[in-house]
JSON list of C-alpha atoms in Angstrom, two decimals:
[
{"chain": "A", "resi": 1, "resn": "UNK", "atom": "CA", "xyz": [-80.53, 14.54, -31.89]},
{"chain": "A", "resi": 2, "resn": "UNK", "atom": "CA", "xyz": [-78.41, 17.06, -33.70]},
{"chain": "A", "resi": 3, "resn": "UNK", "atom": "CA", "xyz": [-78.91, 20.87, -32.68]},
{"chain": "A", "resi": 4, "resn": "UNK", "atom": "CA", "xyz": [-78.73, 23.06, -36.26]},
{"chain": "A", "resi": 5, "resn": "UNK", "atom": "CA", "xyz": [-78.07, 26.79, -35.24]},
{"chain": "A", "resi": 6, "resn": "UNK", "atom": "CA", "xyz": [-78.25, 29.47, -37.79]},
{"chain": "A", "resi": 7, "resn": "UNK", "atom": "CA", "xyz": [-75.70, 32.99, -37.54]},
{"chain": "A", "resi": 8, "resn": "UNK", "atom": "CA", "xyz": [-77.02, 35.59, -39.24]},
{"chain": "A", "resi": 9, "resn": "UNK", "atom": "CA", "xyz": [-76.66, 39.21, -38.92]},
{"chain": "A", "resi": 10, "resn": "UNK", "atom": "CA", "xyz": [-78.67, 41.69, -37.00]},
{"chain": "A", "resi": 11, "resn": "UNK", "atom": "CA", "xyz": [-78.99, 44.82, -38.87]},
{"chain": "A", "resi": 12, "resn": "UNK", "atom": "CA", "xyz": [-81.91, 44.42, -39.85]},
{"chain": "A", "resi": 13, "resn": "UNK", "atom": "CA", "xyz": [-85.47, 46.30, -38.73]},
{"chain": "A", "resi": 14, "resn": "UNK", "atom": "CA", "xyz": [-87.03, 44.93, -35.79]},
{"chain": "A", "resi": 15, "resn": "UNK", "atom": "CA", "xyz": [-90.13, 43.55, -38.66]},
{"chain": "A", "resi": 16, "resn": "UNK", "atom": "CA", "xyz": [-88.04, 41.71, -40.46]},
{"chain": "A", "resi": 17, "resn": "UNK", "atom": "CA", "xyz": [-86.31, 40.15, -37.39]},
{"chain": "A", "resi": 18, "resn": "UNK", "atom": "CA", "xyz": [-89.44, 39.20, -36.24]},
{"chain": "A", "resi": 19, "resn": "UNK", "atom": "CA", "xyz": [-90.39, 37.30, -39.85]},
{"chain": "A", "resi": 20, "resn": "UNK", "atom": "CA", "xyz": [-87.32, 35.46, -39.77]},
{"chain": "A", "resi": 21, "resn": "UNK", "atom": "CA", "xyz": [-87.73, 34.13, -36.44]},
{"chain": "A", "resi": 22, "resn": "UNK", "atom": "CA", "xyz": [-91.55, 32.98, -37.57]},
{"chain": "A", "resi": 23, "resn": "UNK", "atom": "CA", "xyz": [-89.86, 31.85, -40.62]},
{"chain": "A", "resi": 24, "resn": "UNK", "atom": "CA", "xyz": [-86.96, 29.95, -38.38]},
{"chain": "A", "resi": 25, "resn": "UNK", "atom": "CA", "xyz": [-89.63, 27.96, -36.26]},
{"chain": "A", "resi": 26, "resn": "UNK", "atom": "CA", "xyz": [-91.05, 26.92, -39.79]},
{"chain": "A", "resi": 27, "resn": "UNK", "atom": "CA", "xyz": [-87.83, 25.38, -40.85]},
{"chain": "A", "resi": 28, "resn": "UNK", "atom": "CA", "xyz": [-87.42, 23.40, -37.69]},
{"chain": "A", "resi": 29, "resn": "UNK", "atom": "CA", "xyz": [-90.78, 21.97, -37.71]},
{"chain": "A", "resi": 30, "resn": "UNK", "atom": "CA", "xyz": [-89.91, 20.84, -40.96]},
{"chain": "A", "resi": 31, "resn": "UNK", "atom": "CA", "xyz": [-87.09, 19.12, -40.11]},
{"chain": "A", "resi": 32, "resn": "UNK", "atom": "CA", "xyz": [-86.95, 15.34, -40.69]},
{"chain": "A", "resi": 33, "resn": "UNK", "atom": "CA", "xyz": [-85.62, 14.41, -37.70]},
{"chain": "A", "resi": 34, "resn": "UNK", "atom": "CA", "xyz": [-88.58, 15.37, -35.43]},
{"chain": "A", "resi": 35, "resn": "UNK", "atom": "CA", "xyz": [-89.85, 11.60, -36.69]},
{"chain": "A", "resi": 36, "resn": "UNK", "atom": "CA", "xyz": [-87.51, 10.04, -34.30]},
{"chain": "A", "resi": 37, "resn": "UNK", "atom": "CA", "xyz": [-88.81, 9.76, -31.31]},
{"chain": "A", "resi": 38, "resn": "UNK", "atom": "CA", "xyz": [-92.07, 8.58, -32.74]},
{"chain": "A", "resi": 39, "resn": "UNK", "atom": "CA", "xyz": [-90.23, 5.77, -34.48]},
{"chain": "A", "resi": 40, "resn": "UNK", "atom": "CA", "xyz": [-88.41, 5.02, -31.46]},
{"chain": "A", "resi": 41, "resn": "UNK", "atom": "CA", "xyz": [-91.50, 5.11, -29.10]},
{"chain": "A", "resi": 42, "resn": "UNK", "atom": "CA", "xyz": [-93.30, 2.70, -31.52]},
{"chain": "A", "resi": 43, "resn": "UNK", "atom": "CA", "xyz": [-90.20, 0.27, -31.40]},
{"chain": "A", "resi": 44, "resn": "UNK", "atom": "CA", "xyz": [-90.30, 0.56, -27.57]},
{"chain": "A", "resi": 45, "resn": "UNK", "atom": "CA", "xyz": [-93.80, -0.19, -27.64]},
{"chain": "A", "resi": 46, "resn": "UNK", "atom": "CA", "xyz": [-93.46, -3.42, -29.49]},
{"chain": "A", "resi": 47, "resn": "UNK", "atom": "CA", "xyz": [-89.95, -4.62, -27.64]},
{"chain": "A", "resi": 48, "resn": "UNK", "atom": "CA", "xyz": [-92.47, -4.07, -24.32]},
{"chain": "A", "resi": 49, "resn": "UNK", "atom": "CA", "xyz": [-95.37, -5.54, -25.47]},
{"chain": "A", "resi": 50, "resn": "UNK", "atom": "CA", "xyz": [-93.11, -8.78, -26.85]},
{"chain": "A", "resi": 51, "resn": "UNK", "atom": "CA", "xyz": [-91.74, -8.99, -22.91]},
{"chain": "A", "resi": 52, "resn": "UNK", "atom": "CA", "xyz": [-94.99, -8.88, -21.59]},
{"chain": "A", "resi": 53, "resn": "UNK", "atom": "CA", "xyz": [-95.94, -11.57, -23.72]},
{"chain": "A", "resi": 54, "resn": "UNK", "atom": "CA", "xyz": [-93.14, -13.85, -23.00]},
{"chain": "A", "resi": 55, "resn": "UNK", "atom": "CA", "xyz": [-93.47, -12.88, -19.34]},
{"chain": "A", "resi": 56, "resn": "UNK", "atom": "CA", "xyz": [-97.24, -14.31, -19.16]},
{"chain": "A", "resi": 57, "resn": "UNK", "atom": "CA", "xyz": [-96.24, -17.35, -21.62]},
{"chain": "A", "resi": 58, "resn": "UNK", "atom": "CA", "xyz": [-93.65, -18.17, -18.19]},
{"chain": "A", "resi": 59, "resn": "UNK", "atom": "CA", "xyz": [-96.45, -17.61, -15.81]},
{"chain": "A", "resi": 60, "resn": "UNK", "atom": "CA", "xyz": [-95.71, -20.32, -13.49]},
{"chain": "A", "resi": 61, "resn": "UNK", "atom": "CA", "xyz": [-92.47, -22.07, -15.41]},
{"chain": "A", "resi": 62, "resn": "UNK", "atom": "CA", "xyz": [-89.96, -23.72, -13.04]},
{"chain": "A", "resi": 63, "resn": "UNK", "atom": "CA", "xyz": [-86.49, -21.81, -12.35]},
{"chain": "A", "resi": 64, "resn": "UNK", "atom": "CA", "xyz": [-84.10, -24.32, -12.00]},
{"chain": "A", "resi": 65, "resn": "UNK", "atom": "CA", "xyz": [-81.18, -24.70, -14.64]},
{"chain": "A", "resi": 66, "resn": "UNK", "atom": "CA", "xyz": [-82.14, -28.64, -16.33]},
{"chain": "A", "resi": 67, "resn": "UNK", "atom": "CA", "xyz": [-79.61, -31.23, -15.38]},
{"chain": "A", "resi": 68, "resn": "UNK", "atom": "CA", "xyz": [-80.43, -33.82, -17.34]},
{"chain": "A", "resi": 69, "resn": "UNK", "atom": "CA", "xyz": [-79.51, -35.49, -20.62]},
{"chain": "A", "resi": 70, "resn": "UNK", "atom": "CA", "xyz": [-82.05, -38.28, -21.13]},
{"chain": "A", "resi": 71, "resn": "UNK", "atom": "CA", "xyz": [-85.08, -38.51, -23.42]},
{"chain": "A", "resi": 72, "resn": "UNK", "atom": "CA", "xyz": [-88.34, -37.86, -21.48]},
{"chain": "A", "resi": 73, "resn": "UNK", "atom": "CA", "xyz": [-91.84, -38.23, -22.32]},
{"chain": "A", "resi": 74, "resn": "UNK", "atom": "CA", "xyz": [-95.42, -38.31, -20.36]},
{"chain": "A", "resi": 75, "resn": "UNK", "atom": "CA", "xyz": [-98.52, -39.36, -21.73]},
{"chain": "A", "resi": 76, "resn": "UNK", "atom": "CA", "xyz": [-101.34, -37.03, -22.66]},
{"chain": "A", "resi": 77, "resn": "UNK", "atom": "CA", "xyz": [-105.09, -37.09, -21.21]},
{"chain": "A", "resi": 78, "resn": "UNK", "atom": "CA", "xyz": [-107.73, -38.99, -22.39]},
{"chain": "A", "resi": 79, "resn": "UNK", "atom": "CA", "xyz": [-109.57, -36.03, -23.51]},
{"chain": "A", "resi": 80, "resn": "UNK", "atom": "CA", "xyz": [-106.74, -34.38, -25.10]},
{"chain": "A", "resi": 81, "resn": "UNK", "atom": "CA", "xyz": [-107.63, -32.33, -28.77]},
{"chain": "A", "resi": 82, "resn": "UNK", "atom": "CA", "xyz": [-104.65, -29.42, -29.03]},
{"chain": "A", "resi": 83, "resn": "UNK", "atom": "CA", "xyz": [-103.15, -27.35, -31.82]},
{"chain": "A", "resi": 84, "resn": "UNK", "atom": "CA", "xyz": [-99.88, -25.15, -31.37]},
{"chain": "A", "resi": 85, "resn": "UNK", "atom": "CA", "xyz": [-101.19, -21.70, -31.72]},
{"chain": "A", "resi": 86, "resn": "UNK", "atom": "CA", "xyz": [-97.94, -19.80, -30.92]},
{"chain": "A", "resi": 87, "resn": "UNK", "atom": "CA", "xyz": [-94.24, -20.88, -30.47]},
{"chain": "A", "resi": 88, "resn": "UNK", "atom": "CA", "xyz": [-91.82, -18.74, -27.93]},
{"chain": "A", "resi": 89, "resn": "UNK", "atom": "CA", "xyz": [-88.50, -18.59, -26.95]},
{"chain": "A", "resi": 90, "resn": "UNK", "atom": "CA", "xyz": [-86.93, -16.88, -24.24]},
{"chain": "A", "resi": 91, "resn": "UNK", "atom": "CA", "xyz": [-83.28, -16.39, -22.21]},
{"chain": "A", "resi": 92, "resn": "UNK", "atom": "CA", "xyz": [-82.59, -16.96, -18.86]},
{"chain": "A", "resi": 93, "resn": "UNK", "atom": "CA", "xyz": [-79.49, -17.31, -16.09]},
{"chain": "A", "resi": 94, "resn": "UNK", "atom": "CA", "xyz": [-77.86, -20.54, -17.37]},
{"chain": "A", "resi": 95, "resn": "UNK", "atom": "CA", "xyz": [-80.67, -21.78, -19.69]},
{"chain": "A", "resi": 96, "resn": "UNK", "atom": "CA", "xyz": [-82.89, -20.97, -22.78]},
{"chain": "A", "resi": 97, "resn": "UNK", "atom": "CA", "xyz": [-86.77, -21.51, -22.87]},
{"chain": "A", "resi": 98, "resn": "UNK", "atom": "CA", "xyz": [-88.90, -22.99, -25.50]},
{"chain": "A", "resi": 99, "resn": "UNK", "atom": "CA", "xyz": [-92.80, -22.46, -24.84]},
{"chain": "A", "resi": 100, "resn": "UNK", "atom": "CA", "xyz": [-95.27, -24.05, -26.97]},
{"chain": "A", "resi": 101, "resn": "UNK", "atom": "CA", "xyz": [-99.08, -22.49, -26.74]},
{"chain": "A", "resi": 102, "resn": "UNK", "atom": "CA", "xyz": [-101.44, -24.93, -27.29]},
{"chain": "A", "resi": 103, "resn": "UNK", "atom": "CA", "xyz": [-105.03, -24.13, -27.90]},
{"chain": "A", "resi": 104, "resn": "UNK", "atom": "CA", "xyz": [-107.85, -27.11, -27.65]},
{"chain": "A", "resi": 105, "resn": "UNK", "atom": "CA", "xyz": [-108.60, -29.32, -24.89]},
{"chain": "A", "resi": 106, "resn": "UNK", "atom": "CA", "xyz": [-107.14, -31.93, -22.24]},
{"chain": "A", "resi": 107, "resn": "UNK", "atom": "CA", "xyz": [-103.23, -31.98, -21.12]},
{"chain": "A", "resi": 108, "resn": "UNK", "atom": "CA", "xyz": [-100.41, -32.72, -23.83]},
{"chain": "A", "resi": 109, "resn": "UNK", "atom": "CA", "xyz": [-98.15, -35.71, -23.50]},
{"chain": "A", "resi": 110, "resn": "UNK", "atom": "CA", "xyz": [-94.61, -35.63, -24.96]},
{"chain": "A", "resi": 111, "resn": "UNK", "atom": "CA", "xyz": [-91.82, -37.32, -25.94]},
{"chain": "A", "resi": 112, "resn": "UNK", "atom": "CA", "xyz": [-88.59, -35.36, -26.49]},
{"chain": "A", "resi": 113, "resn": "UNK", "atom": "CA", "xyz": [-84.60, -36.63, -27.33]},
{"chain": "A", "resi": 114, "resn": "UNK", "atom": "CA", "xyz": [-81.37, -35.45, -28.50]},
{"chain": "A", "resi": 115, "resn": "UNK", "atom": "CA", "xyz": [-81.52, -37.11, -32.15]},
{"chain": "A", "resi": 116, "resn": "UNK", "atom": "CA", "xyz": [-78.55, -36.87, -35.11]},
{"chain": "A", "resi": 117, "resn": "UNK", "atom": "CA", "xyz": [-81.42, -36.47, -38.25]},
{"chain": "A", "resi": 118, "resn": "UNK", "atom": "CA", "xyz": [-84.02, -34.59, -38.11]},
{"chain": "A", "resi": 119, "resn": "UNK", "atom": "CA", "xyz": [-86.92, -36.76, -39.95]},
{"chain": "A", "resi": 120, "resn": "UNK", "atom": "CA", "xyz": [-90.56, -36.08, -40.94]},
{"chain": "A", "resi": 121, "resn": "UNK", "atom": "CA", "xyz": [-93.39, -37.83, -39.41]},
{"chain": "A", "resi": 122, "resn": "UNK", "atom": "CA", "xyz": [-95.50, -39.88, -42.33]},
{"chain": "A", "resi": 123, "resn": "UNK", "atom": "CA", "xyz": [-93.25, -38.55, -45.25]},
{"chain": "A", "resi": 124, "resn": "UNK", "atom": "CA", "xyz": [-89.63, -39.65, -44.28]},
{"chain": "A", "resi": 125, "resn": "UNK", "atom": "CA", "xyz": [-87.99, -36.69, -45.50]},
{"chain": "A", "resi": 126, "resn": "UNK", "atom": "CA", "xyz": [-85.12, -35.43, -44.17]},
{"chain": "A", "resi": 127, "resn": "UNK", "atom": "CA", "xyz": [-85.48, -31.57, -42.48]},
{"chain": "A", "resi": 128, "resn": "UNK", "atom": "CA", "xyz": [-82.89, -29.29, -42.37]},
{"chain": "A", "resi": 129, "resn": "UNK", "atom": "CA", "xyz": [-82.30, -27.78, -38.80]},
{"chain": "A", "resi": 130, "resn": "UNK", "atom": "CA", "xyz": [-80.05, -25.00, -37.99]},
{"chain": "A", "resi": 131, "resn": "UNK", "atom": "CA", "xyz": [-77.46, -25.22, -35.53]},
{"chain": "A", "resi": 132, "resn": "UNK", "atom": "CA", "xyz": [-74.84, -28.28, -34.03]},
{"chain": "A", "resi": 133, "resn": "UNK", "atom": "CA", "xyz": [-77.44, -30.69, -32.45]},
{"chain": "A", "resi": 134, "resn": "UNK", "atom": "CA", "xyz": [-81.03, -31.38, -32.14]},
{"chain": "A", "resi": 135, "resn": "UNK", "atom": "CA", "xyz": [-83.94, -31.62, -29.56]},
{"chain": "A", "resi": 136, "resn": "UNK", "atom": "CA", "xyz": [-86.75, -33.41, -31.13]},
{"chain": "A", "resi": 137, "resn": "UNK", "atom": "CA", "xyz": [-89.88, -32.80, -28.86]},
{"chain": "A", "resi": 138, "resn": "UNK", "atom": "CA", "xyz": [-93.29, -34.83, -30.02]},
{"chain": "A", "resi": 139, "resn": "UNK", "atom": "CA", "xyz": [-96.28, -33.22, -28.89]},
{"chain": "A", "resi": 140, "resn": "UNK", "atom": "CA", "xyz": [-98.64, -36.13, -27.82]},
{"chain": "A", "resi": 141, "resn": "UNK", "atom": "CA", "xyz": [-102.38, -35.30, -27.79]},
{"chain": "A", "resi": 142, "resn": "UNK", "atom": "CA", "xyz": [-102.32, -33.22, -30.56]},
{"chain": "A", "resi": 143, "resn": "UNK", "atom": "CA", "xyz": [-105.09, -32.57, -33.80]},
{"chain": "A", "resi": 144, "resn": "UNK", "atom": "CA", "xyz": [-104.87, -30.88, -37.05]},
{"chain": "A", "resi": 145, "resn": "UNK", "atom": "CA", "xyz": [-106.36, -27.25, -35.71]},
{"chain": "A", "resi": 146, "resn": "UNK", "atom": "CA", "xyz": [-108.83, -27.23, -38.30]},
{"chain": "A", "resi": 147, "resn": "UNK", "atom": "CA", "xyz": [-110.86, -29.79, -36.70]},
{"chain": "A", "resi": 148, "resn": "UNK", "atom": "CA", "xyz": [-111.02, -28.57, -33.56]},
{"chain": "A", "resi": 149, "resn": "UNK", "atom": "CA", "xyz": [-111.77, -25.15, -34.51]},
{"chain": "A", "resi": 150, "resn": "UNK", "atom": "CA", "xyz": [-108.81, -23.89, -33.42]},
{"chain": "A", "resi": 151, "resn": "UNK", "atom": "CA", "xyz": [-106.06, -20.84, -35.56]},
{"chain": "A", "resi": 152, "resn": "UNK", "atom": "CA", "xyz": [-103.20, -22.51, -36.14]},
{"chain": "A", "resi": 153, "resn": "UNK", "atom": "CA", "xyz": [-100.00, -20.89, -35.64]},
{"chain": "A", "resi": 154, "resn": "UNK", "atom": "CA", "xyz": [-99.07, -18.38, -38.03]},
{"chain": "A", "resi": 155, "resn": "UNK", "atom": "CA", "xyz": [-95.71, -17.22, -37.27]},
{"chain": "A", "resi": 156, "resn": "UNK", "atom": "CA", "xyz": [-92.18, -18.02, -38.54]},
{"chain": "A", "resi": 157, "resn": "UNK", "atom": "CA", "xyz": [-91.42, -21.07, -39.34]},
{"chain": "A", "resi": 158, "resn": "UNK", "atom": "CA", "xyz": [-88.89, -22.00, -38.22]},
{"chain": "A", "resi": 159, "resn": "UNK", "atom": "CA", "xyz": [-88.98, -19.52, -35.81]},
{"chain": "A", "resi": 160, "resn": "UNK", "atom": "CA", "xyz": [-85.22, -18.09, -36.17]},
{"chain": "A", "resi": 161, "resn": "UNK", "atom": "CA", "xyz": [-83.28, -17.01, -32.35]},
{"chain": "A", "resi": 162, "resn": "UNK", "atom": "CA", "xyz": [-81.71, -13.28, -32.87]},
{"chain": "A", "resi": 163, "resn": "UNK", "atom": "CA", "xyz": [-78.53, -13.21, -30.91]},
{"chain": "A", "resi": 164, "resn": "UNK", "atom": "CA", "xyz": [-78.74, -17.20, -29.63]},
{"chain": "A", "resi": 165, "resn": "UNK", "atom": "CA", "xyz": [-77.29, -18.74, -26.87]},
{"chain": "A", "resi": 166, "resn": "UNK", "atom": "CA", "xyz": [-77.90, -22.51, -26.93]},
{"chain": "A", "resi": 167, "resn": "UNK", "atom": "CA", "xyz": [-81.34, -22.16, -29.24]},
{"chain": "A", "resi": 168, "resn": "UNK", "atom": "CA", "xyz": [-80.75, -21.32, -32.76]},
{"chain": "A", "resi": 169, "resn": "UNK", "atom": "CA", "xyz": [-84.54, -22.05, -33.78]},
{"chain": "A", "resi": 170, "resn": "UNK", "atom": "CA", "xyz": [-87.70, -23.59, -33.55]},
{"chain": "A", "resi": 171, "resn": "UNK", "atom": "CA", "xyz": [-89.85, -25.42, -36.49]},
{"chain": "A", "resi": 172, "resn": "UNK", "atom": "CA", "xyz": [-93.09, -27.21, -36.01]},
{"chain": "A", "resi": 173, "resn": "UNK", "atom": "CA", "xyz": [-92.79, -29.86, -38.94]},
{"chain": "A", "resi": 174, "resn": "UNK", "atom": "CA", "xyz": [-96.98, -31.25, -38.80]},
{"chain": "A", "resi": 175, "resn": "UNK", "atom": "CA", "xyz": [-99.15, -33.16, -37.03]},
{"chain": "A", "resi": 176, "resn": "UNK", "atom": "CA", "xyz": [-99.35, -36.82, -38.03]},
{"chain": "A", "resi": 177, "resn": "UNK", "atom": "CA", "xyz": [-101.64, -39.64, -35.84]},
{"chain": "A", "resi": 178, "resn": "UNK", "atom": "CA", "xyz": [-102.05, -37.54, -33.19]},
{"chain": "A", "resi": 179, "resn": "UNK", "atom": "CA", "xyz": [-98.67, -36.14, -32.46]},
{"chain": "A", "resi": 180, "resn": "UNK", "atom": "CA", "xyz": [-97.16, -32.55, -33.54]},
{"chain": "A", "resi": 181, "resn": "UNK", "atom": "CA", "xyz": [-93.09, -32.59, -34.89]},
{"chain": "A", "resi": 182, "resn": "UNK", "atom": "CA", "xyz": [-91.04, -29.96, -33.65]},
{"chain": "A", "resi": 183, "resn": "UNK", "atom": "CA", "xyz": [-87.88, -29.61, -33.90]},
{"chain": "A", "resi": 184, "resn": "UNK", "atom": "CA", "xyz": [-85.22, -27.22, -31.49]},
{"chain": "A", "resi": 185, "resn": "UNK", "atom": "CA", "xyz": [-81.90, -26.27, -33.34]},
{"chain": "A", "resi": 186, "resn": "UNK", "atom": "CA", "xyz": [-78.95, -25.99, -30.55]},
{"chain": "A", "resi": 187, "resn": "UNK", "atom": "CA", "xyz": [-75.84, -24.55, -30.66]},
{"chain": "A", "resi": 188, "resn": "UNK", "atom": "CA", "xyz": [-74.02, -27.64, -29.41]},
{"chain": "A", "resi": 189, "resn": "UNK", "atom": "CA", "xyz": [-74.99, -31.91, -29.66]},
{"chain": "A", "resi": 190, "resn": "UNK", "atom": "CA", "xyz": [-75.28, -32.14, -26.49]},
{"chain": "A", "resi": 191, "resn": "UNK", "atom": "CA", "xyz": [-77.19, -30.46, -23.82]},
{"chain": "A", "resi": 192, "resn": "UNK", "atom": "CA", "xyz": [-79.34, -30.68, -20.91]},
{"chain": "A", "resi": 193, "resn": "UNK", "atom": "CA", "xyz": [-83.06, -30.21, -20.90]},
{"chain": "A", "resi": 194, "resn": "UNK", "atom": "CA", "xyz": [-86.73, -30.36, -19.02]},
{"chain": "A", "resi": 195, "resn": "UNK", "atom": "CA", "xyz": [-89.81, -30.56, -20.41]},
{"chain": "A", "resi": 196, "resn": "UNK", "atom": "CA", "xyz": [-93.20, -30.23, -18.26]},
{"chain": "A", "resi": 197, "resn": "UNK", "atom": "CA", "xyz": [-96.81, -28.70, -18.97]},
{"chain": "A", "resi": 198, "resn": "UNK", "atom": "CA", "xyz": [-98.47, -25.56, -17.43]},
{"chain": "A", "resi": 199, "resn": "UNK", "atom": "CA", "xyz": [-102.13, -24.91, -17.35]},
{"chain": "A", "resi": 200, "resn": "UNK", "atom": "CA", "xyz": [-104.47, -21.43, -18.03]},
{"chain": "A", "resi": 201, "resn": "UNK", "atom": "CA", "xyz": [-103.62, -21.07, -20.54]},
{"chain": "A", "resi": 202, "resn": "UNK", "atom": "CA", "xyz": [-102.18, -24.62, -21.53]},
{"chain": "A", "resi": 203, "resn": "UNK", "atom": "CA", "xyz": [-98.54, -24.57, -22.68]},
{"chain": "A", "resi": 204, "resn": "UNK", "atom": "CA", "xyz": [-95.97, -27.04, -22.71]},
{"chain": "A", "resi": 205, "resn": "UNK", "atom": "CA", "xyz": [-92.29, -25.89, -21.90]},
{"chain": "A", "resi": 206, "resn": "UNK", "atom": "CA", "xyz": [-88.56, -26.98, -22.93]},
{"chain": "A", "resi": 207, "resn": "UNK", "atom": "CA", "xyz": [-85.87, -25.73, -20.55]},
{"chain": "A", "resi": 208, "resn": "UNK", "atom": "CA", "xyz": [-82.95, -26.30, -22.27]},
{"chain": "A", "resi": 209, "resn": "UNK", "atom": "CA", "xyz": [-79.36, -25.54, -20.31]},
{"chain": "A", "resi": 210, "resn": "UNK", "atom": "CA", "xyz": [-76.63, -23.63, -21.86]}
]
């Protein structure tokens, strides 16, 4: 913060030395700068509060950089009624990771590939991702939240990276018989990736290598 000092002469009675230092206190109350830290502090507060969200969405997330390049998929439970209620990504040594929160009931199956086009489920259209390749990871198990009484998610969408390494973004393009689209924008074709499912709360997670 900038320091302000004021020179001013002396000669004056002791009375009116005494007003202008009341009057000089005034002034730097006043000054618009005494804001700062609050704005800064609230900023803080949010940048911690985001960490210690991410940190409890990894609560329990493998370490290990992904090696491999193939698709992979796993089937859900029986019982399995779930809704993405909040989409996360976070950076790591030697990898990025995407964590889906699902809300609902059972475990999620999924089925996820490196694909060229990115199309919608039911409607055939073609969706424009951002970045040089695309992970395509179908969320198996899956309802439309309303009818499982669960809040959808209600963030961005797509869900942009600030400052990316090998994720540019995340969309979640719909549910359709079952199965939620989403769609992972990288910053290169080809890359390395694991997907597996944690429990309390129930996520599913996309390690993706850089």
């Amino acid at each position: 913060m900038t320091n302000f000092r004021s020179h001013r002469k002396l000669a004056m009675s002791s009375v009116a030395a005494a007003a202008l230092a009341l009057a000089g206190c005034t002034n730097a109350e006043s000054e618009p700068t005494a804001s700062a830290p609050l704005t800064s502090s609230a900023s803080d507060s949010e940048d911690r509060n985001s960490d210690a969200k991410a940190f409890k969405a990894s609560d329990g997330a493998m370490t290990a950089v992904p090696t491999g390049t193939a698709p992979q998929s796993e089937a859900p439970s029986p019982d399995a009624a779930l809704a993405v209620t909040d989409m996360l990504v976070t950076s790591h040594d030697g990898f990025d990771r995407v964590i889906y929160e699902l809300g609902g009931t059972g475990t999620p199956g999924w089925r996820a590939d490196i694909v060229e086009t990115a199309v919608q489920q039911g409607s055939g259209h073609t969706i424009t991702v951002n970045g040089q390749g695309i992970l395509q990871v179908l969320i198996d198990g899956s309802s439309i939240p309303s009818t499982i009484g669960i809040e959808p998610y209600s963030g961005p969408n797509p869900l942009e990276v600030e400052n990316p390494g090998v994720v540019t973004e995340v969309q979640e393009a719909g549910v359709f018989e079952g199965t939620t689209q989403t769609l992972i924008g990288l910053s290169k074709p080809d890359v390395s990736f694991h997907v597996y499912s944690l429990s309390d709360p129930t996520r599913l997670v996309v390690d993706v290598a850089h």
